[in-house]
Structures are given as C-alpha cells and as structure tokens.
C-alpha cells in the first residue's frame, strides 16, 4: 500500500474537484477549500456542482470520510501538500489574470505560519512561466514568515480533458513535476505512486511552459485541420478521408485532426492568447500562434455564412442549434463555438431554438434571449435549418427527428456527426 497524505486543494472547480476527489479515492485525506459557499456545500452533500462522468460515484464513496469541502483555510496549517487549482482567466489584452493565484498564495502563506513540518505548495492551475518564482513563492514565504528551506514548491500542470476528467486523471499519459528542490519533488512523486504515468521532473518554469506548449500545439493541430478542411471543401475533397490518411503517419498521429467549427473551452483559447501575450512581452512576434487564433475565430462565422448561403436571409427563420457545450460530455460552455454562431444569428434576426443535453442552463445565463428546447424534436419542429455544434454521441443516432423540420430539411454540421447524404458540413 502506498503512503497517504493530508492534502488541501484551493479551488473546487473542474480541476480542483476532480483532483481532490481522485486523491481521496486513492486513499488520501483531502480538504477542498472553495470560496463559493454553495459549491462547498454541494460537494459536502455528494452532489457535484459540475457534470463529469464518474464524479458523483467517487463523491458518494469519499465525502464525509476522506473528502470534505470548506470555505476555511484551516486545514492548510496541517497539510502535507497544498494544491492551488484556482482559475487563471484572460485579461482583456489576452494575458493571464493572476489575481486568484496571488490571493490563494497569500491565504496559504498566512495559514502556514504555525505549520510544524515541511508543506509542499503545488500549483496545478495553468500559469505563465515565472509565476511560481515571482508570485507564489514570495507570497507564501512572505506571509508565513518561513524561510525557503521550510516550504517546498512544485508546479504540477494538469492535462485532464473535461468530459473524461476522472479517466484522464487516474490514467495520465505523463505526470509533470517541476520543483524548487529534490525534497519537494520526492513528496509529490510519492503522492502519485499509485498512478502509472511517466513522471517527468523539471524546473518550475519548464513545467509551467510545458502546459502552455502542449495546449498551443493541440490548438494548432485543430486550426491546421480546419484550414485544410476549408481548402478541401472548395476543392470538393473529403477532409476526413484526407486526415485519416495523414493521421496514420506515426509522426503526426490521428488525434485533433477533425476539421469543424473550431476549438472552445476554458483552456485552448485563453492559453494560446496568454502565450501570445508572453511572447510579445519578451519581444517575439508569435506569427503561427496568432494565425491559430485567427483561424479559430473565422470558423464559426463560416458556419453562419453557410446558413445564409442555404436560406438567404435568416430574418424570422427558425434555426435549431443542436449542442451548446464546448464539447460532448460536459456542461461547460466557456468559449463554446455555439456562442459566436448564436450571437451572429440573433443579430440577423433569426428565431433561434437551442437544445443541449446538459449545458442549456449555463447558456441561458449568458444568452437569455433565445428559446431553449427540452428535446431535439422540439428544437427541430418546423425549423428552417439545423446546425449541429457539439459532438454529443446521441446526435449521431438522430434520424426520423429531421422529418419534423420544414422540407427539404437544411442540415448543417459544425462537427461531423450525422451519417446522412443530405447534410452539408462546415468543411466538407
Ligand atoms: P474553475 O473556474 O472551474 O474553478 C476555479 C475555482 O476556484 C472556482 O470554483 C472559484 O470559486 C475557486 N476560487 C477562486 N479563488 C479562490 C480562492 N482564493 N480560494 C479558494 N477558492 C477559490 O476553473 P478550472 O476549470 O478548474 O481551472 C482551474 C485552473 O486549471 C486554470 O488555470 C485552468 O487553466 C487550469 N486547467 C483547467 C482544465 C479544464 O479542463 N478545466 C484542464 C487543465 C488545466
């Protein structure tokens, strides 16, 4: 049996909650510290405030014995390891807003003042290179009045995918541990002993940069595939046949080559923008990364242009949107490609009816002015056009439902999902 630890997690969002639940599942004593009281009490009732496959079951098994959530930082003063999992949203100029990181570091520092041992403060949030050294370490040491040899620091970026987060956390491709010293690195390595991932040990700054580089590369693969898809569409070539032939090359790999409406979510757009901002700060013009974002911003508008090409004016036309979440199996709508599409359609006077198995409530908070359907059929009933925007697996089984639309049905895909001949795709 591997060693177990007392762990505090700052921030109980997608990353913090999954991290906390998984470490509790692995036998550790975990306290999630969350400023949002409602989130904390929901976790304590075993109800996940977010949807993530398998999470509810882990909470049921661990809450009340090895897992608790609280708004108090008290547990930090006796924890072996403290994870920072707070958000790092973008500033208006695209750079990373580090105010939550700083505030968590200050609270951790204050709480560590009477810590009797050697706590390891570990950043899991995605932060620009230099953040641990310039913000986290000085704030923790300054507020705890401890010296550098009394507290360890690690940067342990998270690579989980929303919708498959538990699976990814428990079966990682690799575990990256950047550290301030060997002692801190060894403690974090021991925490991860029971997971079978390759462990890569680096400096703090290299670990910070690994996360940005990985996300920028994946986003680049998507924008590259979309650009090839746009060209293929004009040439009358099926981009999916092309990418199948391309992805079987082991130097390229088959993943992230699906052309479509572009990438969204809480990570790729903001992390690529933050990297662009960082590059500019150090006097580099990130030509490729700028193009990655530009292609991604054009893609949803291509979807809207396709609708107009098919319908002419969209004014007063009923447009069904299938899928609001930025990807399948999540209720997260952050930077979802449905948002610019819906906004453009509203602006042109369309009557938009949207359906998503999980994300409608979230979308209502930012776009209240459209109709939200309770089912695919309700969204499609008498619709002039249907846009498939999220790759929910259940959409691939739709068939008779399209006969509810005005005929002949205009069905357009932003994600290749439907096996029908009468469908047109954004890049196919
Ligand atoms: P989130 O917004 O879902 O969660 C952050 C949580 O931190 C919120 O619940 C917020 O209330 C809480 N919080 C903020 N300040 C706090 C404080 N001082 N003390 C306690 N709680 C505080 O964000 P997320 O999606 O979990 O992302 C967190 C970090 O992980 C970001 O840097 C993100 O880029 C990175 N990341 C996210 C994913 C993902 O798929 N969501 C994957 C890998 C990495």
Short mmCIF file of C-alpha atoms and ligand atoms in Angstrom, two decimals:
data_model
loop_
_atom_site.label_atom_id
_atom_site.label_comp_id
_atom_site.label_asym_id
_atom_site.label_seq_id
_atom_site.Cartn_x
_atom_site.Cartn_y
_atom_site.Cartn_z
CA UNK A 1 0.00 0.00 0.00
CA UNK A 2 1.41 3.41 -0.98
CA UNK A 3 1.88 6.29 1.51
CA UNK A 4 -1.10 8.55 2.02
CA UNK A 5 -1.07 12.28 2.65
CA UNK A 6 -3.11 15.05 4.10
CA UNK A 7 -3.93 17.26 1.10
CA UNK A 8 -5.61 20.67 0.82
CA UNK A 9 -6.92 21.80 -2.56
CA UNK A 10 -7.54 25.50 -3.14
CA UNK A 11 -10.41 25.91 -5.63
CA UNK A 12 -13.13 23.31 -6.16
CA UNK A 13 -13.83 23.90 -9.88
CA UNK A 14 -13.29 21.39 -12.71
CA UNK A 15 -9.63 20.79 -11.89
CA UNK A 16 -9.72 21.18 -8.09
CA UNK A 17 -12.78 19.00 -7.57
CA UNK A 18 -11.56 16.22 -9.85
CA UNK A 19 -8.07 16.35 -8.30
CA UNK A 20 -9.49 16.31 -4.77
CA UNK A 21 -11.97 13.52 -5.48
CA UNK A 22 -9.33 11.37 -7.18
CA UNK A 23 -6.72 11.81 -4.44
CA UNK A 24 -9.39 10.93 -1.85
CA UNK A 25 -10.36 7.90 -3.94
CA UNK A 26 -6.67 6.87 -3.84
CA UNK A 27 -6.76 6.91 -0.02
CA UNK A 28 -5.55 10.40 0.91
CA UNK A 29 -7.29 12.74 3.35
CA UNK A 30 -8.44 15.67 1.24
CA UNK A 31 -9.93 19.07 2.10
CA UNK A 32 -11.21 21.20 -0.76
CA UNK A 33 -11.14 24.90 0.07
CA UNK A 34 -13.61 26.81 -2.07
CA UNK A 35 -14.60 30.49 -1.76
CA UNK A 36 -18.02 29.73 -3.21
CA UNK A 37 -20.07 28.52 -0.23
CA UNK A 38 -22.72 26.92 -2.44
CA UNK A 39 -20.14 24.83 -4.29
CA UNK A 40 -18.59 23.71 -0.99
CA UNK A 41 -21.93 22.63 0.48
CA UNK A 42 -22.96 20.87 -2.72
CA UNK A 43 -19.70 18.86 -2.63
CA UNK A 44 -20.33 18.02 1.04
CA UNK A 45 -23.74 16.64 0.07
CA UNK A 46 -22.08 14.42 -2.54
CA UNK A 47 -23.62 16.43 -5.39
CA UNK A 48 -21.02 17.52 -7.96
CA UNK A 49 -21.54 21.20 -8.91
CA UNK A 50 -20.27 20.27 -12.40
CA UNK A 51 -21.08 17.32 -14.61
CA UNK A 52 -18.23 14.89 -15.02
CA UNK A 53 -18.63 11.19 -15.72
CA UNK A 54 -17.92 9.03 -12.62
CA UNK A 55 -17.51 12.02 -10.29
CA UNK A 56 -20.78 11.56 -8.40
CA UNK A 57 -19.90 7.95 -7.55
CA UNK A 58 -16.46 8.96 -6.19
CA UNK A 59 -18.03 11.76 -4.12
CA UNK A 60 -20.58 9.32 -2.67
CA UNK A 61 -17.75 6.98 -1.66
CA UNK A 62 -15.42 9.58 -0.19
CA UNK A 63 -17.38 12.57 1.13
CA UNK A 64 -17.63 12.53 4.90
CA UNK A 65 -14.76 10.14 5.40
CA UNK A 66 -11.73 11.13 3.31
CA UNK A 67 -13.11 14.16 1.47
CA UNK A 68 -14.56 17.41 2.82
CA UNK A 69 -15.16 20.82 1.35
CA UNK A 70 -15.00 24.06 3.30
CA UNK A 71 -14.56 27.79 2.89
CA UNK A 72 -11.93 27.88 5.65
CA UNK A 73 -8.17 27.64 5.06
CA UNK A 74 -7.65 25.96 8.46
CA UNK A 75 -6.65 22.54 7.05
CA UNK A 76 -3.67 24.15 5.27
CA UNK A 77 -1.85 24.54 8.61
CA UNK A 78 -1.56 20.74 8.95
CA UNK A 79 -1.47 19.62 5.31
CA UNK A 80 1.47 17.76 3.76
CA UNK A 81 0.62 19.08 0.31
CA UNK A 82 -1.43 22.13 -0.75
CA UNK A 83 -2.62 22.36 -4.37
CA UNK A 84 -3.54 25.66 -5.99
CA UNK A 85 -6.32 24.97 -8.52
CA UNK A 86 -7.93 28.40 -8.88
CA UNK A 87 -8.85 29.93 -12.24
CA UNK A 88 -6.44 31.92 -14.41
CA UNK A 89 -8.88 33.73 -16.74
CA UNK A 90 -7.72 36.03 -19.51
CA UNK A 91 -7.29 39.79 -19.07
CA UNK A 92 -8.70 42.00 -21.83
CA UNK A 93 -5.30 42.03 -23.57
CA UNK A 94 -5.15 38.19 -23.60
CA UNK A 95 -2.58 37.93 -20.81
CA UNK A 96 -3.28 35.66 -17.85
CA UNK A 97 -5.10 37.21 -14.88
CA UNK A 98 -3.15 36.01 -11.84
CA UNK A 99 -5.18 37.74 -9.13
CA UNK A 100 -6.73 34.45 -7.88
CA UNK A 101 -3.30 32.79 -7.80
CA UNK A 102 -1.89 35.68 -5.75
CA UNK A 103 -4.81 35.72 -3.37
CA UNK A 104 -4.63 31.92 -2.84
CA UNK A 105 -0.86 32.18 -2.23
CA UNK A 106 -1.39 34.93 0.37
CA UNK A 107 -4.06 32.88 2.19
CA UNK A 108 -1.87 29.76 2.10
CA UNK A 109 1.09 31.74 3.46
CA UNK A 110 -0.94 33.16 6.34
CA UNK A 111 -2.26 29.69 7.19
CA UNK A 112 1.18 28.08 7.11
CA UNK A 113 2.62 30.35 9.81
CA UNK A 114 2.35 27.67 12.51
CA UNK A 115 2.80 24.63 10.27
CA UNK A 116 5.07 22.24 12.17
CA UNK A 117 6.51 20.36 9.18
CA UNK A 118 7.58 20.81 5.56
CA UNK A 119 4.46 21.52 3.47
CA UNK A 120 4.69 21.34 -0.31
CA UNK A 121 2.76 24.11 -2.07
CA UNK A 122 1.92 22.90 -5.56
CA UNK A 123 0.46 24.92 -8.41
CA UNK A 124 -1.86 22.94 -10.68
CA UNK A 125 -3.51 25.94 -12.33
CA UNK A 126 -2.13 26.86 -15.75
CA UNK A 127 0.21 29.79 -15.11
CA UNK A 128 2.77 31.68 -17.24
CA UNK A 129 6.42 30.71 -16.77
CA UNK A 130 7.84 32.61 -13.81
CA UNK A 131 4.59 32.74 -11.81
CA UNK A 132 5.75 30.29 -9.13
CA UNK A 133 9.03 32.14 -8.69
CA UNK A 134 7.69 35.68 -8.95
CA UNK A 135 4.30 35.38 -7.19
CA UNK A 136 3.65 32.09 -5.40
CA UNK A 137 6.96 31.60 -3.59
CA UNK A 138 7.34 35.24 -2.40
CA UNK A 139 3.68 35.48 -1.26
CA UNK A 140 3.74 32.14 0.58
CA UNK A 141 7.10 32.74 2.27
CA UNK A 142 6.40 36.44 2.95
CA UNK A 143 3.03 35.75 4.59
CA UNK A 144 4.10 32.63 6.51
CA UNK A 145 7.33 34.26 7.74
CA UNK A 146 9.07 30.99 6.84
CA UNK A 147 12.37 30.52 5.04
CA UNK A 148 12.77 28.72 1.72
CA UNK A 149 14.08 25.51 3.32
CA UNK A 150 10.87 25.14 5.43
CA UNK A 151 8.40 25.04 2.50
CA UNK A 152 8.65 23.10 -0.77
CA UNK A 153 7.21 24.36 -4.07
CA UNK A 154 6.09 22.38 -7.10
CA UNK A 155 4.44 23.10 -10.43
CA UNK A 156 2.30 20.15 -11.46
CA UNK A 157 0.26 21.12 -14.54
CA UNK A 158 -2.97 19.29 -15.21
CA UNK A 159 -3.74 17.71 -18.59
CA UNK A 160 -7.23 16.29 -17.97
CA UNK A 161 -9.90 16.73 -20.62
CA UNK A 162 -13.32 17.86 -19.45
CA UNK A 163 -15.87 15.14 -20.10
CA UNK A 164 -13.23 12.45 -19.48
CA UNK A 165 -11.56 14.09 -16.50
CA UNK A 166 -11.64 11.23 -13.96
CA UNK A 167 -10.37 8.72 -16.51
CA UNK A 168 -7.59 11.12 -17.59
CA UNK A 169 -6.61 11.92 -14.01
CA UNK A 170 -6.35 8.27 -12.98
CA UNK A 171 -4.62 7.19 -16.22
CA UNK A 172 -2.35 10.09 -17.20
CA UNK A 173 -0.04 9.99 -20.25
CA UNK A 174 2.53 11.72 -18.06
CA UNK A 175 2.86 13.47 -14.73
CA UNK A 176 4.94 16.64 -14.90
CA UNK A 177 6.58 17.75 -11.66
CA UNK A 178 8.54 20.99 -11.67
CA UNK A 179 10.07 21.65 -8.27
CA UNK A 180 12.08 24.07 -6.18
CA UNK A 181 14.14 21.21 -4.72
CA UNK A 182 14.52 17.42 -4.57
CA UNK A 183 12.68 17.07 -1.25
CA UNK A 184 9.50 18.68 -2.60
CA UNK A 185 9.75 16.65 -5.82
CA UNK A 186 10.06 13.37 -3.87
CA UNK A 187 6.97 14.13 -1.78
CA UNK A 188 4.86 14.88 -4.86
CA UNK A 189 6.22 11.81 -6.68
CA UNK A 190 5.17 9.69 -3.70
CA UNK A 191 1.64 11.13 -3.81
CA UNK A 192 1.39 9.95 -7.42
CA UNK A 193 2.97 6.50 -6.83
CA UNK A 194 -0.23 4.56 -7.42
CA UNK A 195 -0.81 6.13 -10.85
CA UNK A 196 1.02 4.58 -13.79
CA UNK A 197 2.08 7.65 -15.76
CA UNK A 198 5.56 8.60 -16.93
CA UNK A 199 6.89 11.09 -14.39
CA UNK A 200 8.83 14.00 -15.88
CA UNK A 201 10.77 16.11 -13.37
CA UNK A 202 11.75 19.62 -14.42
CA UNK A 203 12.39 23.12 -13.15
CA UNK A 204 9.35 25.13 -12.02
CA UNK A 205 9.44 27.32 -15.15
CA UNK A 206 9.81 24.40 -17.59
CA UNK A 207 6.76 22.73 -16.01
CA UNK A 208 4.82 25.98 -16.38
CA UNK A 209 5.87 26.20 -20.05
CA UNK A 210 5.10 22.52 -20.81
CA UNK A 211 1.40 23.12 -20.17
CA UNK A 212 1.19 26.19 -22.45
CA UNK A 213 3.19 24.45 -25.16
CA UNK A 214 1.03 21.31 -25.08
CA UNK A 215 -2.19 23.32 -25.36
CA UNK A 216 -0.79 25.58 -28.06
CA UNK A 217 0.29 22.54 -30.08
CA UNK A 218 -3.12 20.85 -29.81
CA UNK A 219 -4.88 24.10 -30.74
CA UNK A 220 -2.51 24.42 -33.71
CA UNK A 221 -3.42 20.90 -34.89
CA UNK A 222 -7.10 21.88 -34.81
CA UNK A 223 -6.68 25.18 -36.65
CA UNK A 224 -4.39 23.47 -39.16
CA UNK A 225 -7.03 20.80 -39.81
CA UNK A 226 -9.70 23.47 -40.17
CA UNK A 227 -7.64 25.40 -42.68
CA UNK A 228 -7.00 22.22 -44.69
CA UNK A 229 -10.74 21.48 -44.37
CA UNK A 230 -11.67 24.89 -45.76
CA UNK A 231 -9.37 24.31 -48.74
CA UNK A 232 -10.68 20.75 -49.21
CA UNK A 233 -14.28 21.97 -49.24
CA UNK A 234 -13.51 24.36 -52.11
CA UNK A 235 -11.70 21.56 -53.96
CA UNK A 236 -14.52 19.07 -53.38
CA UNK A 237 -12.23 16.76 -51.40
CA UNK A 238 -13.39 14.99 -48.22
CA UNK A 239 -11.10 16.34 -45.46
CA UNK A 240 -11.94 13.38 -43.21
CA UNK A 241 -10.58 10.95 -45.81
CA UNK A 242 -7.52 13.17 -46.11
CA UNK A 243 -6.88 13.38 -42.37
CA UNK A 244 -7.34 9.64 -41.96
CA UNK A 245 -4.56 9.14 -44.46
CA UNK A 246 -2.45 11.81 -42.80
CA UNK A 247 -3.02 10.79 -39.16
CA UNK A 248 -1.84 7.21 -39.68
CA UNK A 249 1.68 8.61 -40.01
CA UNK A 250 3.12 7.93 -36.54
CA UNK A 251 4.99 11.23 -36.64
CA UNK A 252 1.65 13.06 -36.88
CA UNK A 253 -0.88 10.86 -35.04
CA UNK A 254 -4.66 10.66 -35.56
CA UNK A 255 -5.81 12.96 -32.76
CA UNK A 256 -7.08 16.54 -33.05
CA UNK A 257 -7.32 16.33 -36.84
CA UNK A 258 -11.13 16.57 -37.01
CA UNK A 259 -11.99 19.65 -39.03
CA UNK A 260 -15.01 21.59 -37.77
CA UNK A 261 -16.24 24.77 -36.14
CA UNK A 262 -13.07 25.32 -34.10
CA UNK A 263 -11.92 24.90 -30.51
CA UNK A 264 -13.55 26.37 -27.43
CA UNK A 265 -13.47 25.58 -23.73
CA UNK A 266 -11.80 27.13 -20.76
CA UNK A 267 -8.25 26.29 -21.84
CA UNK A 268 -7.17 26.42 -25.50
CA UNK A 269 -8.40 29.93 -26.39
CA UNK A 270 -7.14 31.53 -23.19
CA UNK A 271 -3.86 29.61 -23.05
CA UNK A 272 -2.90 30.36 -26.66
CA UNK A 273 -3.78 34.03 -26.06
CA UNK A 274 -1.69 34.07 -22.88
CA UNK A 275 1.26 32.54 -24.76
CA UNK A 276 0.93 35.18 -27.50
CA UNK A 277 0.94 37.86 -24.82
CA UNK A 278 4.01 36.31 -23.17
CA UNK A 279 5.84 36.12 -26.48
CA UNK A 280 5.16 39.80 -27.13
CA UNK A 281 6.42 40.69 -23.64
CA UNK A 282 9.77 39.14 -24.48
CA UNK A 283 9.95 40.78 -27.91
CA UNK A 284 8.89 37.82 -30.08
CA UNK A 285 6.16 38.03 -32.72
CA UNK A 286 4.31 34.68 -32.45
CA UNK A 287 3.21 34.54 -36.11
CA UNK A 288 1.97 30.95 -36.04
CA UNK A 289 0.06 31.30 -32.75
CA UNK A 290 -1.67 34.46 -33.95
CA UNK A 291 -2.87 32.55 -37.01
CA UNK A 292 -4.12 29.69 -34.84
CA UNK A 293 -6.45 32.11 -33.07
CA UNK A 294 -7.42 33.88 -36.30
CA UNK A 295 -8.47 30.62 -38.00
CA UNK A 296 -10.41 29.69 -34.88
CA UNK A 297 -12.30 32.99 -34.86
CA UNK A 298 -13.18 32.68 -38.56
CA UNK A 299 -14.55 29.12 -38.34
CA UNK A 300 -17.89 29.84 -36.56
CA UNK A 301 -18.54 32.71 -38.97
CA UNK A 302 -18.11 30.27 -41.85
CA UNK A 303 -20.94 28.29 -40.25
CA UNK A 304 -23.16 31.38 -40.27
CA UNK A 305 -22.22 32.14 -43.90
CA UNK A 306 -23.19 28.59 -44.82
CA UNK A 307 -26.63 29.10 -43.25
CA UNK A 308 -27.10 32.30 -45.22
CA UNK A 309 -25.95 30.63 -48.43
CA UNK A 310 -28.64 27.99 -47.92
CA UNK A 311 -31.51 30.15 -46.62
CA UNK A 312 -30.75 33.58 -47.98
CA UNK A 313 -31.80 35.92 -45.21
CA UNK A 314 -32.20 34.30 -41.77
CA UNK A 315 -34.57 37.03 -40.52
CA UNK A 316 -37.57 35.41 -38.84
CA UNK A 317 -36.37 31.90 -39.79
CA UNK A 318 -36.40 29.18 -37.16
CA UNK A 319 -32.85 27.89 -36.68
CA UNK A 320 -32.30 24.85 -34.47
CA UNK A 321 -28.94 24.63 -32.72
CA UNK A 322 -28.01 21.15 -31.52
CA UNK A 323 -25.26 21.43 -28.92
CA UNK A 324 -24.22 24.31 -26.69
CA UNK A 325 -21.42 22.79 -24.59
CA UNK A 326 -17.94 23.41 -25.99
CA UNK A 327 -17.59 19.63 -26.38
CA UNK A 328 -19.55 16.49 -25.56
CA UNK A 329 -19.97 15.03 -22.08
CA UNK A 330 -19.67 18.33 -20.26
CA UNK A 331 -21.96 21.16 -19.21
CA UNK A 332 -19.13 23.69 -19.73
CA UNK A 333 -19.92 26.40 -22.28
CA UNK A 334 -16.83 28.55 -21.78
CA UNK A 335 -15.76 29.88 -25.21
CA UNK A 336 -18.09 27.36 -26.90
CA UNK A 337 -18.21 27.84 -30.68
CA UNK A 338 -22.01 27.92 -30.41
CA UNK A 339 -21.77 31.35 -28.75
CA UNK A 340 -20.46 33.38 -31.74
CA UNK A 341 -22.78 31.43 -34.07
CA UNK A 342 -25.88 32.16 -31.97
CA UNK A 343 -24.90 35.80 -31.47
CA UNK A 344 -24.47 36.32 -35.21
CA UNK A 345 -27.82 34.65 -35.92
CA UNK A 346 -29.60 36.77 -33.29
CA UNK A 347 -28.07 39.89 -34.79
CA UNK A 348 -29.50 38.94 -38.18
CA UNK A 349 -32.99 38.46 -36.70
CA UNK A 350 -33.14 34.64 -36.65
CA UNK A 351 -35.51 32.79 -34.32
CA UNK A 352 -33.00 30.51 -32.55
CA UNK A 353 -34.12 27.34 -30.72
CA UNK A 354 -31.29 25.54 -28.95
CA UNK A 355 -31.01 22.10 -27.41
CA UNK A 356 -28.20 20.59 -25.36
CA UNK A 357 -28.40 17.51 -23.10
CA UNK A 358 -26.61 19.36 -20.28
CA UNK A 359 -25.48 22.88 -21.00
CA UNK A 360 -28.72 24.84 -21.58
CA UNK A 361 -28.92 26.24 -18.05
CA UNK A 362 -25.40 27.67 -18.31
CA UNK A 363 -26.06 29.14 -21.75
CA UNK A 364 -29.27 30.81 -20.50
CA UNK A 365 -27.15 32.92 -18.14
CA UNK A 366 -25.16 34.48 -20.99
CA UNK A 367 -27.69 34.31 -23.87
CA UNK A 368 -31.16 34.61 -22.31
CA UNK A 369 -32.91 35.88 -25.44
CA UNK A 370 -33.24 32.64 -27.46
CA UNK A 371 -35.59 29.66 -26.92
CA UNK A 372 -34.26 26.61 -25.14
CA UNK A 373 -35.89 23.36 -26.23
CA UNK A 374 -36.47 20.42 -23.91
CA UNK A 375 -35.69 17.89 -26.63
CA UNK A 376 -34.10 17.54 -30.04
CA UNK A 377 -37.58 17.09 -31.54
CA UNK A 378 -38.87 20.33 -30.01
CA UNK A 379 -35.87 22.21 -31.39
CA UNK A 380 -36.29 20.68 -34.87
CA UNK A 381 -40.08 21.03 -35.14
CA UNK A 382 -40.78 23.26 -38.20
CA UNK A 383 -37.18 24.52 -38.24
CA UNK A 384 -35.89 26.06 -41.47
CA UNK A 385 -32.37 24.93 -40.70
CA UNK A 386 -30.48 22.82 -38.14
CA UNK A 387 -26.87 23.38 -37.05
CA UNK A 388 -25.03 20.60 -35.22
CA UNK A 389 -22.49 22.39 -33.00
CA UNK A 390 -21.38 19.83 -30.37
CA UNK A 391 -20.28 16.22 -30.93
CA UNK A 392 -22.73 14.68 -28.41
CA UNK A 393 -22.74 10.93 -29.28
CA UNK A 394 -26.55 10.81 -29.13
CA UNK A 395 -26.77 13.23 -32.06
CA UNK A 396 -25.13 10.61 -34.29
CA UNK A 397 -28.20 8.38 -33.81
CA UNK A 398 -30.72 11.02 -34.91
CA UNK A 399 -32.72 10.14 -37.98
CA UNK A 400 -36.55 10.46 -38.01
CA UNK A 401 -36.35 13.63 -35.93
CA UNK A 402 -35.19 15.56 -39.01
CA UNK A 403 -38.51 14.84 -40.74
CA UNK A 404 -40.06 17.30 -38.23
CA UNK A 405 -38.21 20.13 -39.98
CA UNK A 406 -39.57 22.11 -42.92
CA UNK A 407 -38.78 20.04 -46.01
CA UNK A 408 -36.46 19.70 -47.75
CA UNK A 409 -34.50 19.89 -44.48
CA UNK A 410 -31.39 22.08 -44.39
CA UNK A 411 -28.98 20.35 -42.03
CA UNK A 412 -25.51 21.78 -41.47
CA UNK A 413 -22.75 20.31 -39.34
CA UNK A 414 -20.05 22.16 -37.41
CA UNK A 415 -18.95 18.74 -36.08
CA UNK A 416 -19.08 15.70 -38.31
CA UNK A 417 -21.67 13.52 -36.58
CA UNK A 418 -24.51 12.50 -38.87
CA UNK A 419 -24.42 9.67 -41.35
CA UNK A 420 -26.74 11.19 -43.94
CA UNK A 421 -26.33 12.21 -47.55
CA UNK A 422 -28.48 15.33 -47.23
CA UNK A 423 -26.12 17.09 -44.78
CA UNK A 424 -23.53 19.74 -45.53
CA UNK A 425 -20.54 20.27 -43.25
CA UNK A 426 -18.60 23.40 -42.49
CA UNK A 427 -15.51 21.96 -44.23
CA UNK A 428 -16.98 19.00 -46.07
P1 LIG B 1 -12.91 26.89 -12.35
O1 LIG B 1 -13.24 28.31 -12.62
O2 LIG B 1 -13.87 25.81 -12.73
O3 LIG B 1 -12.56 26.69 -10.81
C1 LIG B 1 -11.79 27.57 -10.05
C2 LIG B 1 -12.40 27.59 -8.66
O4 LIG B 1 -11.55 28.29 -7.76
C3 LIG B 1 -13.75 28.31 -8.60
O5 LIG B 1 -14.72 27.41 -8.09
C4 LIG B 1 -13.51 29.51 -7.65
O6 LIG B 1 -14.63 29.79 -6.87
C5 LIG B 1 -12.35 28.99 -6.82
N1 LIG B 1 -11.51 30.02 -6.20
C6 LIG B 1 -11.04 31.17 -6.76
N2 LIG B 1 -10.26 31.84 -5.90
C7 LIG B 1 -10.20 31.09 -4.77
C8 LIG B 1 -9.53 31.21 -3.53
N3 LIG B 1 -8.72 32.26 -3.28
N4 LIG B 1 -9.69 30.25 -2.59
C9 LIG B 1 -10.49 29.19 -2.83
N5 LIG B 1 -11.16 29.01 -4.00
C10 LIG B 1 -11.00 29.92 -4.95
O7 LIG B 1 -11.52 26.65 -13.09
P2 LIG B 1 -10.94 25.27 -13.65
O8 LIG B 1 -11.54 24.97 -14.98
O9 LIG B 1 -10.97 24.24 -12.58
O10 LIG B 1 -9.43 25.69 -13.94
C11 LIG B 1 -8.53 25.94 -12.89
C12 LIG B 1 -7.13 26.06 -13.48
O11 LIG B 1 -6.74 24.81 -14.08
C13 LIG B 1 -6.99 27.11 -14.58
O12 LIG B 1 -5.72 27.69 -14.51
C14 LIG B 1 -7.13 26.29 -15.86
O13 LIG B 1 -6.49 26.90 -16.96
C15 LIG B 1 -6.43 25.01 -15.46
N6 LIG B 1 -6.85 23.81 -16.20
C16 LIG B 1 -8.18 23.63 -16.49
C17 LIG B 1 -8.57 22.47 -17.16
C18 LIG B 1 -10.03 22.25 -17.52
O14 LIG B 1 -10.29 21.37 -18.36
N7 LIG B 1 -10.98 22.97 -16.94
C19 LIG B 1 -7.62 21.50 -17.53
C20 LIG B 1 -6.29 21.71 -17.19
C21 LIG B 1 -5.91 22.86 -16.52
#
